[in-house]
Amino acid sequence: MPQLDRTPAPVDSRPHVVIVGAGFGGLACAGALGGTNIRVTVIDRHNYHLFVPLLYQVATAALSPADIAEPIRRILSRHPNIDVLMGEVTGIDRAQKRVVLADGSFVPYDRLVLATGSSYSYFGHDDWAAIAPGLKTIENARRIRARLLMSFEQAEMCDDPERQKALMTSIIVGGGPTGVEMAGSIAELARHALAKDFRRIDPRAAKVLLVEAGPRILASFPDDLANYARRKLEELGVVVLTGQAVEAITPEGATVAGRFIPAGTIVWGAGVQASPAGKWLGAETDRAGRIPVNADMSVPGVPDVYALGDTATLAGDDGKPLPGLAQVAKQQGEHLGAALEASLLRDQPMEPFHFHNRGNTAIVGRSAAVFDFGKRHLKGWFAWVLWAIIHVYLLVGFQKRVLVTMQWLWRYATYQRGARLITQDSPTSATVQPAASPVGRTAQPFNEPRRRQG
Ligand SMILES: Cc1cc2nc3c(=O)[nH]c(=O)nc-3n(C[C@H](O)[C@H](O)[C@H](O)COP(=O)(O)OP(=O)(O)OC[C@H]3O[C@@H](n4cnc5c(N)ncnc54)[C@H](O)[C@@H]3O)c2cc1C
């Protein structure tokens, strides 16, 4: 394949910073370099920036994908010094200082910022990923939504009470913020939004299990907030199983602490692994694949390369590793952008990064959330309102803020969910088998495309 040089403009004298990944960290870094006399190229495999914290609302039919994603080009269009490329990065040529893309083309850099995030780790059971999708991409959120809604449709078509029960059971693996948010949201979907829409099943009888191998849910939160979240989930009807590990996952269900639980939907929210950026560089990584970076986010032993956000690990001022949070990635991006400008244009040394904790939060249901501000803890309705205000504020674009606010207000007043479409071409439901329909037909297996008539 010919090696195409994707340098965006005829070579000029400005230094060139390449940022791989337009998530929270990469975008913040690009924003800090916008309008400067530095040439910036942002590369992402998607053409949109995804607001990951609200992905669970797409998976549970509360929001549509377009509500939480914004074109990267549009976000950065006001900065003429920034060029955006949509492409999959597959490697880095350290010797020649260039980024290699999947199509064989390359982008040379003076300084390189790696902000490629993370994905879910299945602890060596990669075959579980197809059955129990993790909530990290729009594709997976749509897949989970389709499975969830399809399971109720199939239960309505099914005569066997045991199978109905299985189809209406959801298992969420991992009691971190994502698991807690998903479990609460599915329980509310079944108990309110779907409650009156079926004739043969009662969606309120749906079972939601949240399974956590550790001794308690929300391990990164203080005890009082974790206990409150558990109580609130149980009030919503969620069965919280702590100290119980998932041992096997099959299309029919999951084995939890030696007991098989048939389920229609299984969602993965457990381990996390960093993007392969460390491998591209041949750099040292920790067990989760993160690159341990210096205080200025430079990669040790690799000149002019920096890593931040979920793909890097750095100790905070208290000596503990900074958590994998959007606010960490964002602050790092802003800091690194400013430091690169100072270094490249004013020859100043790269300043070390210090994280300012703005509070860790998780939402438990339609009127409850927890906030950990370090010394101060907040929970309940006021925390939920604060959560909503902050998340709307952090969404990119005024139009999105208005749209999401309107939908939340409508949902709050009516309990309805506006995005209940099953649009996936082949939603391979965990338990989808041909089910006897009420009229004696055998329903088409949902994961098998209809055969074309010849
Ligand atoms: C379901 C969920 C809920 C969360 N909720 C919260 C929350 O409420 N609050 C909070 O602070 N944090 C939350 N987090 C964590 C937060 O989303 C991450 O810490 C944050 O996204 C990390 O930012 P990042 O810039 O490192 O990576 P990301 O935001 O993941 O961005 C990585 C970017 O790199 C691109 N990319 C990856 N590989 C390549 C490649 N090979 N080539 C080109 N492009 C590539 C991706 O397309 C993506 O745009 C949540 C995470 C999840 C999964």
XYZ file of C-alpha atoms and ligand atoms in Angstrom:
507
model
C 0.000 0.000 0.000
C 1.440 3.436 -0.854
C 2.446 5.405 2.237
C 0.355 8.529 2.162
C 1.578 11.528 4.134
C -1.513 13.017 5.765
C 0.226 16.192 6.879
C -2.728 18.567 6.476
C -1.099 21.598 4.877
C 2.103 22.315 2.982
C 4.917 22.115 5.490
C 5.132 25.319 7.486
C 7.381 26.460 10.261
C 4.812 26.045 13.049
C 5.347 23.168 15.442
C 2.931 20.284 14.871
C 1.073 18.635 17.773
C -0.846 15.444 16.958
C -3.588 14.353 19.386
C -4.922 10.810 19.061
C -8.395 10.464 20.575
C -11.089 13.147 20.860
C -12.614 11.938 24.118
C -12.583 14.077 27.255
C -8.795 14.352 27.466
C -7.945 14.793 23.788
C -10.671 17.340 23.174
C -9.679 19.419 26.206
C -6.055 19.393 25.043
C -7.093 20.462 21.532
C -9.291 23.226 22.976
C -6.358 24.581 24.997
C -4.228 24.691 21.839
C -6.986 26.281 19.729
C -6.174 29.719 18.349
C -2.436 29.417 19.030
C 0.397 29.528 16.547
C 0.721 25.747 16.733
C -0.518 23.361 14.029
C -2.731 20.738 15.646
C -4.080 17.522 14.135
C -6.749 15.574 16.033
C -7.280 11.953 14.962
C -10.204 9.809 16.121
C -11.717 6.576 14.841
C -15.165 8.174 15.163
C -16.369 11.460 13.730
C -18.043 12.329 17.032
C -17.139 13.067 20.637
C -19.168 10.834 22.953
C -20.432 11.950 26.360
C -19.859 8.532 27.946
C -21.419 9.290 31.393
C -24.900 9.432 29.819
C -24.490 6.295 27.716
C -26.540 4.286 30.211
C -29.514 6.495 29.335
C -29.184 5.459 25.681
C -28.976 1.799 26.739
C -32.183 2.169 28.767
C -34.177 4.078 26.134
C -34.160 7.439 27.924
C -32.044 9.330 25.369
C -31.118 8.831 21.712
C -27.476 8.426 20.629
C -27.473 11.827 18.903
C -28.383 13.495 22.231
C -24.994 12.626 23.710
C -22.645 12.774 20.711
C -21.369 15.812 18.835
C -19.283 15.920 15.612
C -15.636 16.575 16.479
C -15.264 18.768 13.401
C -18.095 21.009 14.554
C -16.715 21.328 18.087
C -13.286 22.385 16.813
C -14.380 24.293 13.694
C -13.794 27.675 15.325
C -10.053 26.996 15.552
C -8.439 27.374 12.089
C -5.155 25.944 13.423
C -6.800 22.571 14.195
C -7.268 19.875 11.576
C -9.479 16.834 12.251
C -8.894 13.407 10.708
C -11.204 10.423 11.071
C -9.024 7.339 11.170
C -7.997 4.313 13.209
C -4.495 4.611 14.636
C -2.683 1.265 14.640
C 0.858 2.163 15.619
C 3.553 4.736 16.193
C 6.810 4.938 14.327
C 9.000 6.315 17.116
C 12.142 6.553 14.984
C 10.506 8.715 12.321
C 8.144 10.457 14.767
C 4.921 9.649 12.968
C 1.537 8.125 13.729
C 0.505 5.176 11.564
C -3.135 4.749 10.511
C -5.005 1.564 9.561
C -5.096 2.517 5.878
C -1.281 2.651 5.818
C -1.104 6.445 5.785
C 0.840 8.334 8.439
C 0.899 11.678 10.227
C 4.260 13.141 11.322
C 4.434 14.917 14.693
C 6.713 17.199 16.677
C 4.814 16.356 19.887
C 2.315 13.525 20.257
C -0.547 13.270 22.753
C -2.122 9.851 23.283
C -5.654 10.107 24.668
C -7.179 6.871 23.422
C -9.094 5.912 26.569
C -9.992 2.403 27.677
C -12.353 -0.486 27.050
C -13.849 -3.229 29.211
C -11.747 -6.183 30.305
C -13.404 -9.605 30.539
C -10.578 -11.024 32.676
C -9.499 -13.500 30.010
C -13.077 -14.448 28.997
C -13.260 -12.452 25.789
C -16.020 -14.757 24.495
C -18.360 -13.194 27.098
C -18.203 -9.840 25.294
C -20.674 -10.928 22.590
C -23.225 -12.061 25.208
C -22.663 -9.404 27.874
C -21.770 -6.132 26.111
C -19.988 -3.422 28.100
C -21.279 0.133 28.093
C -18.551 2.096 26.345
C -19.708 2.749 22.778
C -22.896 3.892 21.069
C -23.016 0.573 19.226
C -23.052 -1.367 22.501
C -25.585 0.969 24.106
C -27.920 0.365 21.161
C -27.258 -3.374 21.390
C -28.132 -3.422 25.097
C -31.278 -1.357 24.471
C -32.359 -3.734 21.698
C -31.763 -6.805 23.879
C -33.594 -5.338 26.816
C -36.656 -4.307 24.830
C -36.587 -7.466 22.717
C -36.585 -9.638 25.842
C -39.887 -8.068 26.940
C -41.323 -8.527 23.433
C -40.337 -12.193 23.497
C -41.700 -12.705 26.982
C -45.051 -11.354 25.725
C -44.963 -13.982 22.954
C -44.025 -16.849 25.245
C -46.330 -19.387 26.955
C -43.798 -20.945 29.301
C -43.815 -19.057 32.653
C -40.255 -20.142 33.471
C -38.986 -18.820 30.171
C -40.960 -15.633 30.577
C -39.298 -15.154 33.935
C -35.868 -15.763 32.424
C -36.485 -13.315 29.578
C -37.560 -10.660 32.065
C -34.413 -11.056 34.145
C -31.447 -8.699 33.662
C -28.046 -9.270 35.217
C -25.639 -6.368 35.606
C -22.069 -7.465 36.305
C -20.024 -4.999 38.372
C -21.236 -2.781 41.203
C -19.322 0.372 40.220
C -21.101 3.587 39.184
C -21.969 2.188 35.737
C -23.530 -0.977 37.197
C -25.480 1.017 39.792
C -26.774 3.467 37.185
C -27.753 0.693 34.768
C -29.499 -1.409 37.436
C -31.543 1.543 38.729
C -32.474 2.673 35.249
C -33.571 -0.804 34.051
C -35.677 -1.281 37.195
C -37.423 2.044 36.562
C -37.926 1.247 32.882
C -39.711 -1.993 33.776
C -41.712 -0.633 36.697
C -42.862 2.599 35.113
C -42.271 3.174 31.387
C -43.221 -0.361 30.269
C -45.701 -1.142 33.045
C -48.958 -0.578 31.136
C -47.871 -1.423 27.618
C -48.061 -5.234 27.623
C -51.120 -7.499 27.842
C -49.744 -10.975 28.647
C -46.850 -10.066 30.943
C -46.487 -7.662 33.827
C -43.182 -5.809 33.261
C -43.244 -4.760 36.923
C -42.407 -8.384 37.750
C -39.098 -8.054 35.873
C -36.042 -8.949 37.942
C -32.835 -6.917 37.974
C -29.745 -8.373 39.641
C -26.615 -6.352 40.338
C -23.684 -8.686 40.934
C -20.476 -7.477 42.590
C -17.543 -9.718 43.488
C -16.248 -7.298 46.144
C -17.753 -6.853 49.616
C -19.853 -3.819 48.637
C -21.063 -1.786 45.680
C -19.514 1.620 44.787
C -16.118 0.584 46.159
C -14.595 3.960 45.235
C -17.182 5.828 47.366
C -17.297 6.170 51.167
C -19.329 3.608 53.144
C -22.293 5.861 53.939
C -22.872 6.727 50.258
C -22.451 3.116 49.120
C -24.924 1.934 51.768
C -27.410 4.616 50.750
C -27.100 3.603 47.072
C -27.731 -0.043 47.976
C -30.801 0.844 50.004
C -32.187 2.980 47.182
C -31.573 0.246 44.608
C -33.340 -2.289 46.811
C -36.295 0.094 47.164
C -36.479 0.048 43.355
C -36.624 -3.753 43.472
C -33.014 -4.431 42.412
C -31.467 -7.539 43.975
C -27.921 -6.594 45.019
C -25.540 -9.562 45.316
C -22.196 -8.624 46.857
C -19.229 -10.903 47.506
C -20.411 -13.115 44.643
C -18.413 -13.498 41.462
C -19.745 -14.266 38.004
C -18.126 -17.565 36.997
C -19.626 -18.218 33.591
C -21.786 -16.449 31.038
C -23.725 -18.274 28.327
C -26.477 -17.142 25.956
C -28.973 -18.560 28.478
C -27.745 -16.760 31.578
C -24.915 -16.462 34.084
C -23.461 -18.631 36.829
C -23.049 -16.538 39.977
C -21.240 -18.083 42.966
C -22.064 -21.589 41.743
C -25.743 -20.872 40.966
C -27.035 -20.621 37.389
C -29.401 -17.682 36.828
C -31.290 -17.686 33.512
C -31.431 -14.169 32.043
C -32.567 -12.342 28.926
C -30.125 -9.451 29.229
C -26.625 -9.398 30.678
C -24.614 -6.179 30.848
C -20.909 -6.044 31.670
C -19.610 -3.215 33.843
C -16.666 -4.810 35.615
C -12.941 -4.547 34.733
C -11.343 -1.891 32.557
C -8.298 -2.116 30.313
C -6.421 0.735 28.674
C -6.179 1.221 24.909
C -3.135 -0.423 23.277
C -1.241 2.903 23.170
C 1.448 1.478 25.473
C 2.015 -1.391 23.043
C 2.317 1.005 20.083
C 5.202 2.682 21.898
C 6.753 -0.463 23.342
C 6.473 1.393 26.666
C 6.137 -0.063 30.140
C 2.509 -0.523 31.230
C 0.706 -1.605 34.421
C -1.577 -4.674 34.686
C -4.481 -2.759 33.121
C -2.301 -1.708 30.168
C -2.003 1.924 31.343
C 1.193 3.864 30.724
C 2.772 5.184 33.966
C 3.560 8.763 32.976
C 5.757 11.456 34.519
C 4.148 14.354 36.405
C 4.057 16.408 33.174
C 2.342 13.444 31.430
C 5.365 12.645 29.286
C 5.991 8.956 28.608
C 9.248 7.885 30.276
C 11.945 7.055 27.738
C 9.897 8.163 24.717
C 10.801 11.759 23.761
C 8.018 14.176 22.805
C 5.210 11.716 23.537
C 2.552 12.293 26.239
C -0.316 10.134 27.480
C -3.336 11.122 29.573
C -6.789 10.083 30.742
C -7.782 6.416 30.930
C -4.799 5.275 28.886
C -2.257 6.602 31.402
C -1.701 6.287 35.128
C -0.366 9.011 37.370
C -0.299 9.384 41.142
C -2.231 12.285 42.638
C -0.919 14.604 45.367
C -1.935 11.968 47.985
C 0.273 9.355 46.266
C -2.702 7.238 45.115
C -3.301 6.670 41.379
C -5.787 9.155 39.935
C -9.153 7.523 39.163
C -10.337 6.790 35.605
C -12.747 9.684 35.431
C -13.758 12.191 32.789
C -12.825 15.073 35.099
C -9.276 13.714 35.442
C -8.896 13.327 31.655
C -10.372 16.784 31.045
C -8.143 18.556 33.561
C -5.092 16.699 32.228
C -5.979 17.692 28.663
C -6.407 21.360 29.575
C -3.153 21.351 31.527
C -1.162 19.554 28.840
C -2.445 21.853 26.080
C -1.376 24.949 28.028
C 1.978 23.380 28.953
C 2.694 22.406 25.332
C 1.940 25.927 24.184
C 4.302 27.353 26.828
C 6.992 24.857 25.891
C 6.734 25.130 22.105
C 6.142 28.876 21.759
C 7.870 30.303 24.834
C 10.471 27.633 25.500
C 9.240 27.175 29.075
C 9.613 23.907 31.011
C 6.653 21.497 31.075
C 4.798 22.062 34.360
C 3.683 19.083 36.505
C -0.049 18.283 36.647
C -2.106 18.584 39.863
C -5.622 17.187 40.009
C -8.426 19.203 41.649
C -11.188 16.872 42.788
C -14.565 18.353 41.835
C -16.501 15.446 43.348
C -17.258 11.888 42.370
C -20.883 11.052 41.635
C -23.273 8.243 40.726
C -27.005 8.340 40.094
C -29.189 5.682 41.669
C -32.612 6.372 40.235
C -34.917 9.139 39.065
C -34.599 11.136 42.309
C -31.487 9.881 44.058
C -27.764 10.341 43.560
C -24.599 10.339 45.641
C -21.768 12.872 45.597
C -18.394 12.440 47.242
C -16.535 15.746 47.575
C -13.831 14.262 49.793
C -14.612 15.742 53.202
C -18.291 16.374 52.362
C -20.831 13.803 51.214
C -24.156 14.543 49.591
C -27.009 12.145 48.835
C -30.683 12.127 47.897
C -32.831 14.447 45.832
C -30.575 17.504 46.062
C -27.587 15.423 44.928
C -29.701 14.178 42.029
C -30.587 17.752 40.967
C -26.912 18.724 41.205
C -25.986 15.653 39.129
C -28.506 16.672 36.460
C -27.331 20.306 36.339
C -23.663 19.308 36.080
C -24.265 16.717 33.381
C -26.353 19.077 31.284
C -23.692 21.776 31.690
C -20.932 19.368 30.619
C -22.752 18.304 27.445
C -21.169 19.855 24.361
C -23.444 22.323 22.568
C -26.298 24.577 23.630
C -28.855 22.707 21.506
C -28.030 19.395 23.219
C -28.334 20.975 26.645
C -31.802 22.288 25.837
C -32.942 19.016 24.231
C -31.696 16.819 27.064
C -33.167 19.151 29.728
C -36.558 19.078 28.003
C -36.491 15.279 27.754
C -35.499 14.885 31.410
C -38.261 17.229 32.542
C -40.793 15.348 30.421
C -39.539 12.028 31.741
C -39.601 13.254 35.316
C -43.229 14.328 34.954
C -44.496 11.302 32.989
C -42.082 8.413 33.746
C -41.948 7.820 29.976
C -38.888 6.926 27.888
C -38.765 8.411 24.411
C -36.215 6.163 22.682
C -37.825 2.716 22.881
C -36.963 1.637 19.356
C -35.556 -1.782 18.501
C -33.469 -0.864 15.493
C -30.533 -3.240 15.738
C -30.312 -5.520 12.695
C -29.448 -8.623 14.673
C -29.839 -8.118 18.418
C -28.408 -11.433 19.582
C -30.349 -11.633 22.819
C -28.822 -13.684 25.585
C -31.685 -16.148 25.655
C -33.320 -15.709 22.326
C -34.738 -19.035 21.260
C -37.815 -19.727 19.154
C -40.760 -19.106 21.487
C -44.243 -20.538 21.055
C -46.475 -17.616 20.195
C -49.984 -17.204 21.624
C -51.473 -18.133 18.250
C -49.580 -21.399 18.071
C -46.949 -20.306 15.571
C -43.279 -20.631 16.252
C -41.770 -17.171 16.396
C -38.798 -16.430 14.168
C -35.501 -16.676 16.076
C -34.475 -13.056 16.442
C -30.793 -13.648 15.924
C -31.261 -15.370 12.609
C -31.919 -13.156 9.592
C -35.061 -14.056 7.654
C -34.223 -16.116 4.602
C -34.872 -14.448 1.317
C -37.388 -16.159 -0.964
C -35.543 -17.261 -4.081
C -20.581 3.941 31.273
C -19.558 4.901 31.805
C -19.963 5.936 32.639
C -19.042 6.851 33.140
N -19.473 7.877 33.949
C -18.610 8.787 34.380
C -19.050 9.900 35.176
O -20.235 10.016 35.495
N -18.121 10.803 35.566
C -16.815 10.710 35.228
O -16.014 11.582 35.593
N -16.351 9.671 34.505
C -17.218 8.717 34.067
N -16.776 7.662 33.317
C -15.345 7.543 32.994
C -15.006 8.451 31.810
O -15.913 8.247 30.756
C -13.583 8.177 31.343
O -12.712 8.289 32.424
C -13.202 9.195 30.267
O -14.011 9.010 29.125
C -11.728 9.059 29.898
O -11.425 10.032 28.944
P -10.302 9.769 27.851
O -10.150 11.044 27.100
O -9.115 9.154 28.477
O -10.908 8.619 26.908
P -12.321 8.547 26.077
O -13.207 9.623 26.571
O -12.706 7.149 26.207
O -11.830 8.903 24.625
C -10.987 8.094 23.872
C -11.109 8.498 22.421
O -10.094 7.858 21.677
C -10.617 7.336 20.477
N -9.782 6.198 20.090
C -9.515 5.098 20.838
N -8.677 4.286 20.172
C -8.409 4.887 18.977
C -7.605 4.522 17.859
N -6.914 3.379 17.825
N -7.556 5.367 16.802
C -8.263 6.531 16.823
N -9.037 6.911 17.854
C -9.106 6.099 18.925
C -12.045 6.946 20.839
O -12.878 6.900 19.686
C -12.435 8.062 21.797
O -13.032 9.150 21.131
C -17.676 6.714 32.817
C -17.260 5.666 31.998
C -18.185 4.749 31.512
C -17.724 3.607 30.624
